[in-house]
Amino acid sequence: MKGFGVFEKGKVGWMEKPDYECGPNDVICRPLALAPCSSDVHSAMESEGPHLINRILGHEAIGEVIEAGSNVKDFKVGDTVVIPCTTPTWWHPDFQDTKHQDVGGPFAAINFSSYEDGTFAEQIKVRSADMNCAHIPENVTIEQACMAVDMMTTGFYGSELGDVQYGDTVVVYGIGPVGLMAVASAQLRGAGRIIAIGTRPNCVELAKEYGATDILSYKDGDLVAQIMEITNNKGADVAIVAGGGSEALNNAVGTVRFGGGRVAMLEVITGEEKTVLDNAHILSFLAHKEIKGGKQY
């Protein structure tokens, strides 16, 4: 089969790989819709290691089942299925004491384009299909479903990590696709005020549509000061970091309230050797602030 991937750091292109063999718990699909991700760029141009040598990229897809293993009960040849970006090894003993996204080690559930070839190929093999694939509801298009595979689930997970409660004030740093979904999920969970940080006009309008009550920009001055001003110096209950690098993480810690403020870290920071928190923000942990980080479902 043909696929698009990384030969070595900084070198990408089309490559040939053997067709997959279908295991008893697997399905093999042909791609119907694919979505590129900034993580694909990071993997190809910034990351390195033996897992990224001659590796097909991609981890967001909708596919049609062309072969199903003998143990697969929920899917058959011809079915259109959601292929998620995380495909955990559900039988791994780590399930006894960790999250499903990390069984086998940090990031181990993100098999596509890391430990296994990804979705930018003529064939896609999905392990543990009954646990990792999903059918698409009749009223959802293939394109819509593809947006849910990574961008929606990651953004929604931010609200879960931050434990957004009814009436909370939530700040979302970065309103690209993931940040916009964080805005939407905060609204669905009943946030009373949603402050979105961004500048691109199209994303600003979408953020408002999804539930943002306030739009702030770094171009208008210090973000911590702006947020403190509009919250009467209380700060936010939750901050979700979906972009902006280490500066956004610092701002997030500085803008959640004392006595239980929560920061949900969704962004994978690249291009920075170290992420350093300001001393003033480190001291704020004495006031019961929390940072949680995690990967999409």
PDB file of C-alpha atoms in Angstrom:
ATOM      1  CA  MET A   1       0.000   0.000   0.000  1.00  0.00           C
ATOM      2  CA  LYS A   2       1.018   3.618  -0.468  1.00  0.00           C
ATOM      3  CA  GLY A   3       1.141   6.133   2.353  1.00  0.00           C
ATOM      4  CA  PHE A   4       2.457   9.607   3.174  1.00  0.00           C
ATOM      5  CA  GLY A   5       4.895   9.836   6.034  1.00  0.00           C
ATOM      6  CA  VAL A   6       8.241  10.786   7.486  1.00  0.00           C
ATOM      7  CA  PHE A   7      11.420   9.003   6.381  1.00  0.00           C
ATOM      8  CA  GLU A   8      13.498  10.764   9.017  1.00  0.00           C
ATOM      9  CA  LYS A   9      13.347  14.105  10.814  1.00  0.00           C
ATOM     10  CA  GLY A  10      12.584  16.828   8.272  1.00  0.00           C
ATOM     11  CA  LYS A  11      12.129  14.490   5.299  1.00  0.00           C
ATOM     12  CA  VAL A  12       8.607  13.527   4.244  1.00  0.00           C
ATOM     13  CA  GLY A  13       7.017  11.964   1.179  1.00  0.00           C
ATOM     14  CA  TRP A  14       5.161   9.005  -0.277  1.00  0.00           C
ATOM     15  CA  MET A  15       6.291   5.537   0.737  1.00  0.00           C
ATOM     16  CA  GLU A  16       5.340   1.948   0.034  1.00  0.00           C
ATOM     17  CA  LYS A  17       4.420  -0.460   2.819  1.00  0.00           C
ATOM     18  CA  PRO A  18       3.101  -4.055   2.810  1.00  0.00           C
ATOM     19  CA  ASP A  19      -0.661  -4.484   2.995  1.00  0.00           C
ATOM     20  CA  TYR A  20      -1.922  -5.148   6.517  1.00  0.00           C
ATOM     21  CA  GLU A  21      -2.788  -8.564   7.898  1.00  0.00           C
ATOM     22  CA  CYS A  22      -6.007  -8.464   9.891  1.00  0.00           C
ATOM     23  CA  GLY A  23      -5.833  -9.925  13.395  1.00  0.00           C
ATOM     24  CA  PRO A  24      -8.862 -11.506  15.083  1.00  0.00           C
ATOM     25  CA  ASN A  25      -9.742  -8.303  16.983  1.00  0.00           C
ATOM     26  CA  ASP A  26      -8.872  -5.834  14.216  1.00  0.00           C
ATOM     27  CA  VAL A  27     -10.546  -4.161  11.273  1.00  0.00           C
ATOM     28  CA  ILE A  28      -8.865  -2.878   8.145  1.00  0.00           C
ATOM     29  CA  CYS A  29     -10.413   0.185   6.513  1.00  0.00           C
ATOM     30  CA  ARG A  30     -10.009   2.274   3.424  1.00  0.00           C
ATOM     31  CA  PRO A  31      -9.986   5.995   4.203  1.00  0.00           C
ATOM     32  CA  LEU A  32     -13.070   8.064   3.393  1.00  0.00           C
ATOM     33  CA  ALA A  33     -12.082  11.309   5.137  1.00  0.00           C
ATOM     34  CA  LEU A  34      -8.805  12.430   6.698  1.00  0.00           C
ATOM     35  CA  ALA A  35      -7.882  15.462   8.787  1.00  0.00           C
ATOM     36  CA  PRO A  36      -4.313  16.749   9.127  1.00  0.00           C
ATOM     37  CA  CYS A  37      -3.133  17.913  12.536  1.00  0.00           C
ATOM     38  CA  SER A  38      -0.385  20.201  13.757  1.00  0.00           C
ATOM     39  CA  SER A  39       0.960  17.128  15.564  1.00  0.00           C
ATOM     40  CA  ASP A  40       1.754  15.623  12.162  1.00  0.00           C
ATOM     41  CA  VAL A  41       3.970  18.620  11.433  1.00  0.00           C
ATOM     42  CA  HIS A  42       5.627  18.333  14.852  1.00  0.00           C
ATOM     43  CA  SER A  43       6.258  14.615  14.296  1.00  0.00           C
ATOM     44  CA  ALA A  44       7.758  15.174  10.873  1.00  0.00           C
ATOM     45  CA  MET A  45       9.791  18.313  11.436  1.00  0.00           C
ATOM     46  CA  GLU A  46      10.596  18.601  15.148  1.00  0.00           C
ATOM     47  CA  SER A  47      10.485  15.192  16.812  1.00  0.00           C
ATOM     48  CA  GLU A  48      12.869  12.318  16.284  1.00  0.00           C
ATOM     49  CA  GLY A  49      13.466   8.756  17.390  1.00  0.00           C
ATOM     50  CA  PRO A  50      13.259   5.207  16.048  1.00  0.00           C
ATOM     51  CA  HIS A  51       9.444   5.349  16.108  1.00  0.00           C
ATOM     52  CA  LEU A  52       9.568   8.143  13.493  1.00  0.00           C
ATOM     53  CA  ILE A  53      11.725   6.419  10.886  1.00  0.00           C
ATOM     54  CA  ASN A  54       9.778   5.446   7.746  1.00  0.00           C
ATOM     55  CA  ARG A  55       6.536   6.102   9.603  1.00  0.00           C
ATOM     56  CA  ILE A  56       3.212   6.880   7.892  1.00  0.00           C
ATOM     57  CA  LEU A  57       1.633   9.965   9.475  1.00  0.00           C
ATOM     58  CA  GLY A  58      -1.974  10.824  10.358  1.00  0.00           C
ATOM     59  CA  HIS A  59      -4.323   9.986  13.228  1.00  0.00           C
ATOM     60  CA  GLU A  60      -7.750  11.459  12.356  1.00  0.00           C
ATOM     61  CA  ALA A  61      -9.932   9.510   9.955  1.00  0.00           C
ATOM     62  CA  ILE A  62     -13.253   8.077   8.888  1.00  0.00           C
ATOM     63  CA  GLY A  63     -13.013   4.759   7.079  1.00  0.00           C
ATOM     64  CA  GLU A  64     -14.961   1.994   5.381  1.00  0.00           C
ATOM     65  CA  VAL A  65     -14.358  -1.492   6.739  1.00  0.00           C
ATOM     66  CA  ILE A  66     -12.879  -3.770   4.061  1.00  0.00           C
ATOM     67  CA  GLU A  67     -11.909  -6.636   6.381  1.00  0.00           C
ATOM     68  CA  ALA A  68     -12.952  -7.585   9.911  1.00  0.00           C
ATOM     69  CA  GLY A  69     -11.331 -10.040  12.306  1.00  0.00           C
ATOM     70  CA  SER A  70     -13.087 -13.183  13.464  1.00  0.00           C
ATOM     71  CA  ASN A  71     -13.694 -11.823  16.986  1.00  0.00           C
ATOM     72  CA  VAL A  72     -15.131  -8.469  15.886  1.00  0.00           C
ATOM     73  CA  LYS A  73     -18.837  -8.274  16.765  1.00  0.00           C
ATOM     74  CA  ASP A  74     -19.894  -4.653  16.233  1.00  0.00           C
ATOM     75  CA  PHE A  75     -18.555  -3.967  12.736  1.00  0.00           C
ATOM     76  CA  LYS A  76     -18.721  -5.692   9.381  1.00  0.00           C
ATOM     77  CA  VAL A  77     -17.373  -5.193   5.877  1.00  0.00           C
ATOM     78  CA  GLY A  78     -18.974  -2.124   4.306  1.00  0.00           C
ATOM     79  CA  ASP A  79     -19.588  -0.246   7.564  1.00  0.00           C
ATOM     80  CA  THR A  80     -18.508   3.388   7.801  1.00  0.00           C
ATOM     81  CA  VAL A  81     -16.656   3.883  11.077  1.00  0.00           C
ATOM     82  CA  VAL A  82     -15.042   6.585  13.164  1.00  0.00           C
ATOM     83  CA  ILE A  83     -11.329   5.888  13.629  1.00  0.00           C
ATOM     84  CA  PRO A  84     -10.194   7.728  16.774  1.00  0.00           C
ATOM     85  CA  CYS A  85      -6.815   9.288  17.347  1.00  0.00           C
ATOM     86  CA  THR A  86      -6.320   7.190  20.484  1.00  0.00           C
ATOM     87  CA  THR A  87      -6.493   3.402  20.181  1.00  0.00           C
ATOM     88  CA  PRO A  88      -5.522   1.965  23.580  1.00  0.00           C
ATOM     89  CA  THR A  89      -4.425  -1.597  24.209  1.00  0.00           C
ATOM     90  CA  TRP A  90      -7.432  -2.396  26.361  1.00  0.00           C
ATOM     91  CA  TRP A  91      -6.096  -5.691  27.697  1.00  0.00           C
ATOM     92  CA  HIS A  92      -2.881  -4.149  29.067  1.00  0.00           C
ATOM     93  CA  PRO A  93      -2.326  -4.696  32.840  1.00  0.00           C
ATOM     94  CA  ASP A  94      -1.650  -0.957  33.289  1.00  0.00           C
ATOM     95  CA  PHE A  95      -5.430  -0.481  33.301  1.00  0.00           C
ATOM     96  CA  GLN A  96      -5.350  -1.413  36.954  1.00  0.00           C
ATOM     97  CA  ASP A  97      -3.665   1.831  37.967  1.00  0.00           C
ATOM     98  CA  THR A  98      -3.699   4.412  35.173  1.00  0.00           C
ATOM     99  CA  LYS A  99      -5.817   6.210  32.581  1.00  0.00           C
ATOM    100  CA  HIS A 100      -6.670   4.394  29.376  1.00  0.00           C
ATOM    101  CA  GLN A 101      -4.711   6.955  27.332  1.00  0.00           C
ATOM    102  CA  ASP A 102      -1.471   5.970  29.075  1.00  0.00           C
ATOM    103  CA  VAL A 103      -1.600   2.190  29.251  1.00  0.00           C
ATOM    104  CA  GLY A 104       1.820   0.907  28.279  1.00  0.00           C
ATOM    105  CA  GLY A 105       3.504   4.242  29.003  1.00  0.00           C
ATOM    106  CA  PRO A 106       3.031   7.979  28.369  1.00  0.00           C
ATOM    107  CA  PHE A 107       1.264   8.620  25.039  1.00  0.00           C
ATOM    108  CA  ALA A 108       1.161   4.854  24.406  1.00  0.00           C
ATOM    109  CA  ALA A 109      -2.494   4.974  23.355  1.00  0.00           C
ATOM    110  CA  ILE A 110      -1.611   7.339  20.508  1.00  0.00           C
ATOM    111  CA  ASN A 111      -0.491   4.468  18.321  1.00  0.00           C
ATOM    112  CA  PHE A 112      -1.173   5.985  14.915  1.00  0.00           C
ATOM    113  CA  SER A 113       1.943   7.615  13.435  1.00  0.00           C
ATOM    114  CA  SER A 114       3.898   6.838  16.610  1.00  0.00           C
ATOM    115  CA  TYR A 115       4.119   3.137  17.389  1.00  0.00           C
ATOM    116  CA  GLU A 116       2.145   2.063  14.326  1.00  0.00           C
ATOM    117  CA  ASP A 117       1.673   3.514  10.860  1.00  0.00           C
ATOM    118  CA  GLY A 118      -0.928   6.245  10.669  1.00  0.00           C
ATOM    119  CA  THR A 119      -4.010   7.037   8.639  1.00  0.00           C
ATOM    120  CA  PHE A 120      -2.505   8.844   5.619  1.00  0.00           C
ATOM    121  CA  ALA A 121      -2.523   5.586   3.665  1.00  0.00           C
ATOM    122  CA  GLU A 122      -4.541   3.428   1.327  1.00  0.00           C
ATOM    123  CA  GLN A 123      -5.324   1.146   4.267  1.00  0.00           C
ATOM    124  CA  ILE A 124      -5.853   1.798   7.988  1.00  0.00           C
ATOM    125  CA  LYS A 125      -5.610  -0.968  10.569  1.00  0.00           C
ATOM    126  CA  VAL A 126      -7.504  -0.420  13.828  1.00  0.00           C
ATOM    127  CA  ARG A 127      -6.647  -2.608  16.807  1.00  0.00           C
ATOM    128  CA  SER A 128      -9.368  -3.768  19.228  1.00  0.00           C
ATOM    129  CA  ALA A 129     -12.023  -2.540  16.818  1.00  0.00           C
ATOM    130  CA  ASP A 130     -15.002  -3.244  19.076  1.00  0.00           C
ATOM    131  CA  MET A 131     -13.463  -0.975  21.724  1.00  0.00           C
ATOM    132  CA  ASN A 132     -11.824   1.645  19.515  1.00  0.00           C
ATOM    133  CA  CYS A 133     -14.150   2.235  16.534  1.00  0.00           C
ATOM    134  CA  ALA A 134     -17.617   3.777  16.487  1.00  0.00           C
ATOM    135  CA  HIS A 135     -20.573   3.952  14.125  1.00  0.00           C
ATOM    136  CA  ILE A 136     -21.679   7.347  12.791  1.00  0.00           C
ATOM    137  CA  PRO A 137     -25.251   8.483  13.604  1.00  0.00           C
ATOM    138  CA  GLU A 138     -27.478   8.915  10.565  1.00  0.00           C
ATOM    139  CA  ASN A 139     -27.769  12.688  11.011  1.00  0.00           C
ATOM    140  CA  VAL A 140     -23.978  13.240  11.096  1.00  0.00           C
ATOM    141  CA  THR A 141     -21.981  13.663   7.881  1.00  0.00           C
ATOM    142  CA  ILE A 142     -18.606  12.033   7.277  1.00  0.00           C
ATOM    143  CA  GLU A 143     -16.932  15.441   7.366  1.00  0.00           C
ATOM    144  CA  GLN A 144     -18.586  16.340  10.673  1.00  0.00           C
ATOM    145  CA  ALA A 145     -17.623  13.003  12.178  1.00  0.00           C
ATOM    146  CA  CYS A 146     -14.011  13.488  11.134  1.00  0.00           C
ATOM    147  CA  MET A 147     -13.881  16.753  13.089  1.00  0.00           C
ATOM    148  CA  ALA A 148     -14.964  14.849  16.208  1.00  0.00           C
ATOM    149  CA  VAL A 149     -12.114  12.342  16.057  1.00  0.00           C
ATOM    150  CA  ASP A 150      -9.466  14.561  17.668  1.00  0.00           C
ATOM    151  CA  MET A 151     -10.353  18.251  17.708  1.00  0.00           C
ATOM    152  CA  MET A 152     -13.711  17.903  19.442  1.00  0.00           C
ATOM    153  CA  THR A 153     -12.675  15.179  21.881  1.00  0.00           C
ATOM    154  CA  THR A 154      -9.521  17.041  22.888  1.00  0.00           C
ATOM    155  CA  GLY A 155     -11.371  20.312  23.471  1.00  0.00           C
ATOM    156  CA  PHE A 156     -14.145  18.589  25.407  1.00  0.00           C
ATOM    157  CA  TYR A 157     -11.567  16.799  27.527  1.00  0.00           C
ATOM    158  CA  GLY A 158     -10.234  20.188  28.586  1.00  0.00           C
ATOM    159  CA  SER A 159     -13.532  20.987  30.284  1.00  0.00           C
ATOM    160  CA  GLU A 160     -13.481  17.591  31.944  1.00  0.00           C
ATOM    161  CA  LEU A 161      -9.906  18.016  33.197  1.00  0.00           C
ATOM    162  CA  GLY A 162     -10.816  21.463  34.494  1.00  0.00           C
ATOM    163  CA  ASP A 163     -13.988  20.092  36.078  1.00  0.00           C
ATOM    164  CA  VAL A 164     -16.092  22.955  34.719  1.00  0.00           C
ATOM    165  CA  GLN A 165     -19.147  23.407  36.929  1.00  0.00           C
ATOM    166  CA  TYR A 166     -22.450  25.232  36.493  1.00  0.00           C
ATOM    167  CA  GLY A 167     -21.877  28.980  36.728  1.00  0.00           C
ATOM    168  CA  ASP A 168     -18.068  28.818  36.502  1.00  0.00           C
ATOM    169  CA  THR A 169     -15.976  31.490  34.835  1.00  0.00           C
ATOM    170  CA  VAL A 170     -13.771  29.776  32.257  1.00  0.00           C
ATOM    171  CA  VAL A 171     -10.861  31.208  30.271  1.00  0.00           C
ATOM    172  CA  VAL A 172      -9.797  29.453  27.054  1.00  0.00           C
ATOM    173  CA  TYR A 173      -6.315  30.306  25.809  1.00  0.00           C
ATOM    174  CA  GLY A 174      -6.194  29.807  22.050  1.00  0.00           C
ATOM    175  CA  ILE A 175      -9.280  29.491  19.862  1.00  0.00           C
ATOM    176  CA  GLY A 176      -8.101  27.310  17.037  1.00  0.00           C
ATOM    177  CA  PRO A 177     -10.097  24.107  16.440  1.00  0.00           C
ATOM    178  CA  VAL A 178      -9.306  22.572  19.848  1.00  0.00           C
ATOM    179  CA  GLY A 179      -9.868  25.822  21.728  1.00  0.00           C
ATOM    180  CA  LEU A 180     -13.186  26.395  19.987  1.00  0.00           C
ATOM    181  CA  MET A 181     -14.315  22.959  21.098  1.00  0.00           C
ATOM    182  CA  ALA A 182     -13.203  23.805  24.632  1.00  0.00           C
ATOM    183  CA  VAL A 183     -15.457  26.865  24.449  1.00  0.00           C
ATOM    184  CA  ALA A 184     -18.359  24.734  23.213  1.00  0.00           C
ATOM    185  CA  SER A 185     -17.886  22.109  25.910  1.00  0.00           C
ATOM    186  CA  ALA A 186     -17.644  24.715  28.679  1.00  0.00           C
ATOM    187  CA  GLN A 187     -20.937  26.163  27.469  1.00  0.00           C
ATOM    188  CA  LEU A 188     -22.557  22.716  27.420  1.00  0.00           C
ATOM    189  CA  ARG A 189     -21.385  22.071  30.981  1.00  0.00           C
ATOM    190  CA  GLY A 190     -23.106  25.257  32.142  1.00  0.00           C
ATOM    191  CA  ALA A 191     -20.276  27.770  32.495  1.00  0.00           C
ATOM    192  CA  GLY A 192     -21.666  31.181  33.397  1.00  0.00           C
ATOM    193  CA  ARG A 193     -18.932  33.186  31.700  1.00  0.00           C
ATOM    194  CA  ILE A 194     -16.519  32.051  28.987  1.00  0.00           C
ATOM    195  CA  ILE A 195     -13.554  34.285  28.182  1.00  0.00           C
ATOM    196  CA  ALA A 196     -11.890  33.357  24.882  1.00  0.00           C
ATOM    197  CA  ILE A 197      -8.361  34.514  24.059  1.00  0.00           C
ATOM    198  CA  GLY A 198      -7.689  34.956  20.343  1.00  0.00           C
ATOM    199  CA  THR A 199      -7.292  37.382  17.460  1.00  0.00           C
ATOM    200  CA  ARG A 200      -8.257  35.720  14.171  1.00  0.00           C
ATOM    201  CA  PRO A 201     -11.593  37.240  13.087  1.00  0.00           C
ATOM    202  CA  ASN A 202     -13.115  33.973  11.850  1.00  0.00           C
ATOM    203  CA  CYS A 203     -12.213  32.158  15.076  1.00  0.00           C
ATOM    204  CA  VAL A 204     -13.498  35.046  17.188  1.00  0.00           C
ATOM    205  CA  GLU A 205     -16.890  34.841  15.483  1.00  0.00           C
ATOM    206  CA  LEU A 206     -17.010  31.067  15.923  1.00  0.00           C
ATOM    207  CA  ALA A 207     -16.067  31.386  19.583  1.00  0.00           C
ATOM    208  CA  LYS A 208     -19.027  33.728  20.090  1.00  0.00           C
ATOM    209  CA  GLU A 209     -21.289  31.282  18.267  1.00  0.00           C
ATOM    210  CA  TYR A 210     -20.132  28.420  20.507  1.00  0.00           C
ATOM    211  CA  GLY A 211     -20.763  30.358  23.701  1.00  0.00           C
ATOM    212  CA  ALA A 212     -17.934  32.800  24.445  1.00  0.00           C
ATOM    213  CA  THR A 213     -19.223  35.790  26.403  1.00  0.00           C
ATOM    214  CA  ASP A 214     -15.984  37.795  26.257  1.00  0.00           C
ATOM    215  CA  ILE A 215     -13.149  38.031  23.719  1.00  0.00           C
ATOM    216  CA  LEU A 216      -9.713  39.232  24.812  1.00  0.00           C
ATOM    217  CA  SER A 217      -6.504  39.739  22.835  1.00  0.00           C
ATOM    218  CA  TYR A 218      -2.854  39.880  23.845  1.00  0.00           C
ATOM    219  CA  LYS A 219      -2.618  42.849  21.479  1.00  0.00           C
ATOM    220  CA  ASP A 220      -4.612  44.893  23.986  1.00  0.00           C
ATOM    221  CA  GLY A 221      -2.131  44.438  26.819  1.00  0.00           C
ATOM    222  CA  ASP A 222      -1.272  42.037  29.624  1.00  0.00           C
ATOM    223  CA  LEU A 223      -3.804  39.205  29.614  1.00  0.00           C
ATOM    224  CA  VAL A 224      -3.599  38.532  33.333  1.00  0.00           C
ATOM    225  CA  ALA A 225      -4.413  42.181  34.041  1.00  0.00           C
ATOM    226  CA  GLN A 226      -7.284  42.161  31.537  1.00  0.00           C
ATOM    227  CA  ILE A 227      -8.838  39.045  33.055  1.00  0.00           C
ATOM    228  CA  MET A 228      -8.452  40.299  36.599  1.00  0.00           C
ATOM    229  CA  GLU A 229     -10.095  43.571  35.628  1.00  0.00           C
ATOM    230  CA  ILE A 230     -13.213  41.994  34.145  1.00  0.00           C
ATOM    231  CA  THR A 231     -13.531  39.470  37.008  1.00  0.00           C
ATOM    232  CA  ASN A 232     -13.195  42.114  39.750  1.00  0.00           C
ATOM    233  CA  ASN A 233      -9.778  40.689  40.696  1.00  0.00           C
ATOM    234  CA  LYS A 234     -11.246  37.308  41.547  1.00  0.00           C
ATOM    235  CA  GLY A 235      -9.880  35.456  38.535  1.00  0.00           C
ATOM    236  CA  ALA A 236     -11.396  32.532  36.688  1.00  0.00           C
ATOM    237  CA  ASP A 237     -12.491  29.227  38.140  1.00  0.00           C
ATOM    238  CA  VAL A 238     -10.958  27.324  35.226  1.00  0.00           C
ATOM    239  CA  ALA A 239      -8.384  28.073  32.529  1.00  0.00           C
ATOM    240  CA  ILE A 240      -7.997  25.759  29.533  1.00  0.00           C
ATOM    241  CA  VAL A 241      -4.730  26.053  27.597  1.00  0.00           C
ATOM    242  CA  ALA A 242      -5.261  25.135  23.936  1.00  0.00           C
ATOM    243  CA  GLY A 243      -2.498  27.295  22.460  1.00  0.00           C
ATOM    244  CA  GLY A 244       0.076  29.929  23.242  1.00  0.00           C
ATOM    245  CA  GLY A 245       2.960  27.861  24.592  1.00  0.00           C
ATOM    246  CA  SER A 246       4.610  28.359  27.968  1.00  0.00           C
ATOM    247  CA  GLU A 247       3.472  31.991  28.119  1.00  0.00           C
ATOM    248  CA  ALA A 248      -0.155  30.867  27.983  1.00  0.00           C
ATOM    249  CA  LEU A 249       0.483  28.311  30.724  1.00  0.00           C
ATOM    250  CA  ASN A 250       1.984  31.025  32.924  1.00  0.00           C
ATOM    251  CA  ASN A 251      -0.949  33.313  32.221  1.00  0.00           C
ATOM    252  CA  ALA A 252      -3.405  30.515  32.974  1.00  0.00           C
ATOM    253  CA  VAL A 253      -1.868  29.829  36.379  1.00  0.00           C
ATOM    254  CA  GLY A 254      -1.914  33.553  37.079  1.00  0.00           C
ATOM    255  CA  THR A 255      -5.546  34.025  36.127  1.00  0.00           C
ATOM    256  CA  VAL A 256      -7.311  31.211  37.989  1.00  0.00           C
ATOM    257  CA  ARG A 257      -8.621  32.098  41.416  1.00  0.00           C
ATOM    258  CA  PHE A 258      -7.073  31.370  44.768  1.00  0.00           C
ATOM    259  CA  GLY A 259      -8.691  28.554  46.729  1.00  0.00           C
ATOM    260  CA  GLY A 260      -9.469  26.014  44.043  1.00  0.00           C
ATOM    261  CA  GLY A 261      -8.647  27.463  40.614  1.00  0.00           C
ATOM    262  CA  ARG A 262      -8.005  24.757  38.002  1.00  0.00           C
ATOM    263  CA  VAL A 263      -5.791  24.793  34.900  1.00  0.00           C
ATOM    264  CA  ALA A 264      -6.349  22.199  32.156  1.00  0.00           C
ATOM    265  CA  MET A 265      -3.304  21.809  29.907  1.00  0.00           C
ATOM    266  CA  LEU A 266      -4.137  20.510  26.423  1.00  0.00           C
ATOM    267  CA  GLU A 267      -1.342  21.976  24.323  1.00  0.00           C
ATOM    268  CA  VAL A 268       1.782  20.028  23.392  1.00  0.00           C
ATOM    269  CA  ILE A 269       4.464  22.710  23.668  1.00  0.00           C
ATOM    270  CA  THR A 270       7.138  22.378  20.998  1.00  0.00           C
ATOM    271  CA  GLY A 271      10.077  24.532  20.003  1.00  0.00           C
ATOM    272  CA  GLU A 272      10.898  25.370  23.627  1.00  0.00           C
ATOM    273  CA  GLU A 273      13.563  23.448  25.514  1.00  0.00           C
ATOM    274  CA  LYS A 274      12.018  24.207  28.891  1.00  0.00           C
ATOM    275  CA  THR A 275       8.683  25.428  30.176  1.00  0.00           C
ATOM    276  CA  VAL A 276       9.317  27.727  33.132  1.00  0.00           C
ATOM    277  CA  LEU A 277       6.685  29.055  35.517  1.00  0.00           C
ATOM    278  CA  ASP A 278       7.193  32.490  37.033  1.00  0.00           C
ATOM    279  CA  ASN A 279       8.056  32.430  40.735  1.00  0.00           C
ATOM    280  CA  ALA A 280       4.919  34.399  41.560  1.00  0.00           C
ATOM    281  CA  HIS A 281       2.832  31.714  39.911  1.00  0.00           C
ATOM    282  CA  ILE A 282       4.653  28.869  41.638  1.00  0.00           C
ATOM    283  CA  LEU A 283       3.905  30.503  44.992  1.00  0.00           C
ATOM    284  CA  SER A 284       0.240  30.613  44.056  1.00  0.00           C
ATOM    285  CA  PHE A 285       0.069  26.823  44.407  1.00  0.00           C
ATOM    286  CA  LEU A 286       0.151  27.456  48.150  1.00  0.00           C
ATOM    287  CA  ALA A 287      -3.344  28.827  47.561  1.00  0.00           C
ATOM    288  CA  HIS A 288      -4.657  25.498  46.245  1.00  0.00           C
ATOM    289  CA  LYS A 289      -4.415  26.020  42.516  1.00  0.00           C
ATOM    290  CA  GLU A 290      -4.179  22.902  40.360  1.00  0.00           C
ATOM    291  CA  ILE A 291      -2.775  22.000  36.936  1.00  0.00           C
ATOM    292  CA  LYS A 292      -3.985  18.908  35.125  1.00  0.00           C
ATOM    293  CA  GLY A 293      -2.852  17.680  31.734  1.00  0.00           C
ATOM    294  CA  GLY A 294      -4.193  14.901  29.583  1.00  0.00           C
ATOM    295  CA  LYS A 295      -4.814  13.544  26.138  1.00  0.00           C
ATOM    296  CA  GLN A 296      -8.001  13.192  24.178  1.00  0.00           C
ATOM    297  CA  TYR A 297     -10.261  10.185  24.576  1.00  0.00           C
TER     298      TYR A 297
END
